[in-house]
């Protein structure tokens, strides 16, 4: 967070022309102390630190921030991002007092020469249409769409939900290439890709709200390869219980082949170290089951059919 704050403190825009609002997702004494110590040594003119009453996710934290803001133009970034020195100035150059305005900038994800699967997935932010790690909206536009939907309790799809609301209201999202933010990859524990599947429940919520836009911009069709892997494994288990040896052998062979292809796809562009290979092998056997579980969890929770 401190690196992000340093980047904001030394923007090329005059310090008196903008304010920085840091919002903690729920009370966090250590973060509050770190921010206070940092602010005591920095020249920012307009700065505030607040926290939401309880932990509700990034959507609620961002709503807390933009509602408090006094400026007509609101820029968002994440605590692990590093905005370029001219970041705010680049957005401001494209603002001419419009009431209904939304902009998105360029995201750079620095990768190692041999990235992990998690690094590679994070790097896909570089091609995303709209991410809250680097976006800017007029306050009036946020008021019109109601800000972020706080039902999205994790950092997943809440940015797309805002984008879809803007599109629905006829507010064009303009890409400002000169507004750049570097997004370093956070350190991740072994097996992080398995934990990431929990976010899939929010696909169902986004699909329920915007089915056409979801299929057009997020997921054109169901994750059939995951369903095939799970189905082959289920058929193999049932056939084995029923003593249908040939069917069981064929089903398990198909399952193993499908998982092998999945492993190969994940490893072909990523690190080939023994530790990473073992992680990809183990998690590739489990991810299809976890993914479908969380997707159907979301479908049941939000009462929508999303295959």
XYZ file of C-alpha atoms in Angstrom:
307
model
C 0.000 0.000 0.000
C 2.796 2.434 0.852
C 4.233 2.150 -2.658
C 0.828 2.980 -4.106
C 0.484 5.988 -1.811
C 3.963 7.190 -2.779
C 2.935 7.022 -6.438
C -0.164 9.083 -5.699
C 1.771 11.636 -3.636
C 4.043 12.451 -6.565
C 1.532 12.844 -9.364
C 2.318 15.537 -11.925
C -1.061 17.089 -11.200
C -0.915 19.881 -8.636
C -1.405 18.355 -5.171
C -4.076 20.887 -4.316
C -6.140 19.754 -7.320
C -6.947 16.255 -6.054
C -7.687 14.322 -2.905
C -6.676 10.792 -1.943
C -9.177 8.681 -0.016
C -7.951 5.348 1.351
C -10.747 3.000 2.388
C -10.081 -0.078 4.493
C -12.460 -2.977 3.971
C -13.498 -3.244 7.618
C -11.626 -1.949 10.692
C -7.896 -2.696 10.439
C -5.706 -1.235 13.168
C -2.395 -2.183 11.559
C -3.353 -0.629 8.222
C -4.564 2.499 9.979
C -1.276 2.849 11.822
C 0.767 2.305 8.657
C -1.243 4.908 6.753
C -0.951 7.436 9.617
C 2.823 6.984 9.789
C 3.126 7.394 6.046
C 0.927 10.489 5.893
C 2.929 12.204 8.633
C 5.936 12.376 6.304
C 4.190 13.157 2.999
C 3.157 16.435 1.350
C -0.357 15.491 0.245
C -2.740 18.376 0.820
C -6.055 16.498 0.714
C -5.946 13.061 2.296
C -8.389 10.912 4.228
C -8.329 7.407 5.669
C -11.608 5.684 6.532
C -12.825 2.136 7.045
C -16.147 0.458 6.466
C -17.986 -0.619 9.654
C -17.642 -4.300 8.748
C -15.772 -6.294 6.139
C -17.984 -6.490 3.052
C -15.582 -6.637 0.107
C -14.025 -4.145 -2.307
C -17.347 -3.029 -3.814
C -18.537 -1.672 -0.464
C -15.142 -0.065 0.229
C -15.136 1.726 -3.128
C -18.678 2.965 -2.550
C -17.585 4.382 0.785
C -14.764 6.247 -0.935
C -16.522 7.798 -3.920
C -19.507 8.909 -1.848
C -17.144 10.784 0.489
C -15.245 12.388 -2.384
C -15.830 16.057 -3.028
C -14.502 16.153 -6.588
C -16.720 15.708 -9.667
C -14.297 13.134 -11.120
C -13.434 9.892 -9.281
C -10.415 7.703 -10.121
C -10.056 4.186 -8.716
C -7.007 1.991 -8.211
C -5.986 -0.867 -5.909
C -3.637 -0.768 -2.938
C -1.059 -2.954 -4.699
C -1.002 -0.875 -7.900
C 1.486 1.794 -8.944
C -0.094 4.617 -10.956
C 2.247 6.374 -13.378
C 3.219 9.955 -12.411
C 0.868 11.418 -15.050
C -2.016 9.046 -14.254
C -4.487 11.598 -12.900
C -3.390 14.255 -15.366
C -4.029 11.867 -18.271
C -7.614 11.306 -17.142
C -8.143 15.001 -16.472
C -7.077 15.902 -20.021
C -10.039 13.878 -21.304
C -12.517 15.511 -18.929
C -14.355 18.612 -20.093
C -17.015 18.911 -17.431
C -19.206 16.076 -18.743
C -21.811 14.844 -16.263
C -21.910 11.332 -17.676
C -18.353 10.139 -18.179
C -16.450 6.893 -17.666
C -12.852 6.131 -18.611
C -10.521 3.199 -18.301
C -6.732 3.240 -18.533
C -3.937 0.871 -19.433
C -2.777 -1.842 -17.024
C 0.759 -3.217 -17.118
C 1.503 -6.476 -15.310
C 5.254 -7.095 -15.006
C 6.051 -10.774 -15.453
C 9.133 -12.794 -14.660
C 10.899 -14.593 -17.509
C 9.207 -17.809 -16.357
C 5.845 -16.787 -14.903
C 3.729 -19.015 -12.731
C 0.183 -19.917 -13.692
C -1.080 -17.326 -11.189
C 1.151 -14.647 -12.697
C -0.039 -15.515 -16.181
C -3.687 -15.306 -15.142
C -3.104 -11.942 -13.449
C -1.472 -10.665 -16.639
C -4.805 -11.049 -18.440
C -5.792 -7.774 -16.756
C -3.740 -6.118 -19.489
C -6.376 -7.018 -22.077
C -9.476 -6.550 -19.915
C -11.973 -3.958 -21.148
C -12.679 -2.374 -17.756
C -11.003 -2.975 -14.404
C -11.268 -0.950 -11.230
C -7.514 -1.117 -10.767
C -7.468 1.699 -13.330
C -10.697 3.505 -14.092
C -12.237 6.936 -13.694
C -15.890 8.014 -13.607
C -17.734 11.248 -13.057
C -19.504 11.289 -9.726
C -22.780 11.966 -11.520
C -22.323 8.775 -13.556
C -21.747 6.772 -10.376
C -24.856 8.306 -8.844
C -26.918 7.372 -11.898
C -25.883 3.703 -11.814
C -25.808 3.455 -8.012
C -22.089 2.753 -7.742
C -20.846 -0.773 -7.134
C -23.174 -3.633 -6.260
C -22.158 -4.675 -2.745
C -23.626 -8.136 -3.263
C -20.291 -8.902 -4.966
C -18.434 -9.684 -1.756
C -15.073 -10.540 -3.297
C -12.752 -8.924 -5.826
C -14.461 -10.613 -8.760
C -16.914 -9.340 -11.387
C -17.805 -6.210 -9.388
C -15.925 -4.156 -11.982
C -17.723 -5.856 -14.881
C -21.041 -5.240 -13.121
C -20.255 -1.519 -12.982
C -19.215 -1.556 -16.641
C -22.472 -3.273 -17.640
C -24.522 -0.725 -15.703
C -22.724 2.093 -17.481
C -23.374 0.456 -20.857
C -27.043 -0.091 -20.001
C -27.425 3.574 -19.061
C -25.833 4.629 -22.352
C -22.669 5.964 -20.731
C -19.753 5.294 -23.070
C -16.537 3.991 -21.513
C -13.551 5.713 -23.135
C -10.114 4.093 -23.157
C -7.300 6.467 -22.168
C -4.069 4.700 -23.076
C -1.865 7.349 -21.482
C -3.408 6.730 -18.049
C -1.204 3.815 -17.024
C -1.069 1.749 -13.848
C 1.458 -0.996 -13.073
C -0.128 -3.982 -11.365
C 2.566 -6.188 -9.776
C 1.511 -9.755 -9.051
C 0.895 -10.393 -5.373
C 2.803 -13.246 -3.716
C 0.539 -16.281 -3.836
C 0.547 -19.481 -1.762
C 0.937 -22.919 -3.291
C -2.378 -24.057 -4.756
C -3.830 -20.549 -5.037
C -5.664 -21.468 -8.251
C -7.870 -23.873 -6.298
C -8.868 -21.183 -3.801
C -9.601 -18.806 -6.675
C -12.474 -21.024 -7.831
C -14.641 -19.701 -4.991
C -14.969 -16.440 -6.900
C -16.913 -18.296 -9.592
C -20.119 -17.988 -7.574
C -20.330 -14.341 -8.644
C -20.453 -15.335 -12.305
C -24.002 -16.479 -11.608
C -24.944 -13.139 -10.048
C -23.535 -11.167 -12.971
C -25.247 -13.502 -15.452
C -28.580 -13.091 -13.668
C -28.351 -9.303 -13.916
C -26.927 -9.033 -17.431
C -27.244 -12.360 -19.327
C -26.647 -10.917 -22.808
C -23.615 -8.847 -21.832
C -22.221 -11.718 -19.761
C -22.287 -14.056 -22.760
C -20.928 -11.372 -25.066
C -18.051 -10.090 -22.936
C -17.292 -12.634 -20.187
C -18.123 -16.216 -21.085
C -19.495 -17.061 -24.527
C -20.482 -20.602 -23.553
C -20.457 -22.868 -20.490
C -17.171 -24.427 -19.359
C -17.904 -27.643 -21.218
C -14.385 -29.042 -20.744
C -14.854 -28.945 -16.964
C -18.222 -30.655 -17.265
C -16.682 -33.311 -19.521
C -13.920 -34.033 -16.991
C -16.393 -34.352 -14.112
C -18.818 -36.440 -16.182
C -16.122 -38.873 -17.325
C -14.965 -39.350 -13.747
C -18.545 -39.887 -12.538
C -19.273 -42.415 -15.296
C -16.058 -44.262 -14.476
C -16.960 -44.492 -10.792
C -20.513 -45.670 -11.502
C -19.317 -48.229 -14.057
C -16.714 -49.518 -11.602
C -19.354 -49.968 -8.874
C -21.610 -51.802 -11.352
C -18.712 -54.032 -12.484
C -18.836 -52.675 -16.028
C -15.094 -53.016 -16.477
C -14.772 -51.903 -20.097
C -16.930 -48.813 -19.631
C -15.041 -47.917 -16.457
C -11.685 -48.266 -18.230
C -12.812 -46.102 -21.157
C -14.299 -43.428 -18.904
C -11.246 -43.230 -16.632
C -8.952 -43.181 -19.671
C -10.944 -40.277 -21.120
C -10.841 -38.501 -17.767
C -7.073 -38.871 -17.463
C -6.554 -37.725 -21.050
C -8.759 -34.650 -20.504
C -6.896 -33.725 -17.328
C -3.556 -34.237 -19.091
C -4.601 -31.793 -21.813
C -5.665 -29.307 -19.126
C -2.291 -29.651 -17.392
C -0.444 -29.153 -20.681
C -2.413 -25.979 -21.479
C -1.569 -24.510 -18.065
C 2.123 -25.395 -18.281
C 2.946 -24.563 -21.887
C 3.463 -20.843 -21.179
C 4.443 -21.013 -17.534
C 7.236 -22.100 -15.233
C 8.597 -25.635 -15.525
C 10.127 -25.957 -12.059
C 9.357 -29.192 -10.155
C 7.364 -27.314 -7.518
C 5.222 -25.515 -10.082
C 4.702 -28.660 -12.179
C 3.515 -30.575 -9.111
C 1.149 -27.714 -8.248
C -0.293 -27.677 -11.776
C -0.775 -31.454 -11.806
C -2.537 -31.669 -8.453
C -4.722 -28.593 -8.870
C -5.682 -29.567 -12.429
C -7.280 -32.751 -11.085
C -9.294 -30.735 -8.553
C -10.140 -27.457 -10.304
C -12.950 -28.796 -12.568
C -14.799 -30.164 -9.527
C -14.244 -26.999 -7.467
C -15.190 -24.732 -10.358
C -18.481 -26.479 -11.074
C -19.286 -26.691 -7.350
C -18.900 -22.932 -6.844
C -20.683 -22.101 -10.076
C -23.690 -24.181 -9.045
C -23.448 -22.791 -5.523
C -23.869 -19.339 -7.045
C -26.626 -20.534 -9.391
C -28.637 -21.890 -6.450
C -27.875 -18.900 -4.229
C -28.916 -16.366 -6.856
C -31.630 -18.534 -8.407
C -30.416 -18.548 -11.966
C -29.517 -21.342 -14.379
C -25.880 -20.882 -15.399
C -24.180 -23.929 -16.824
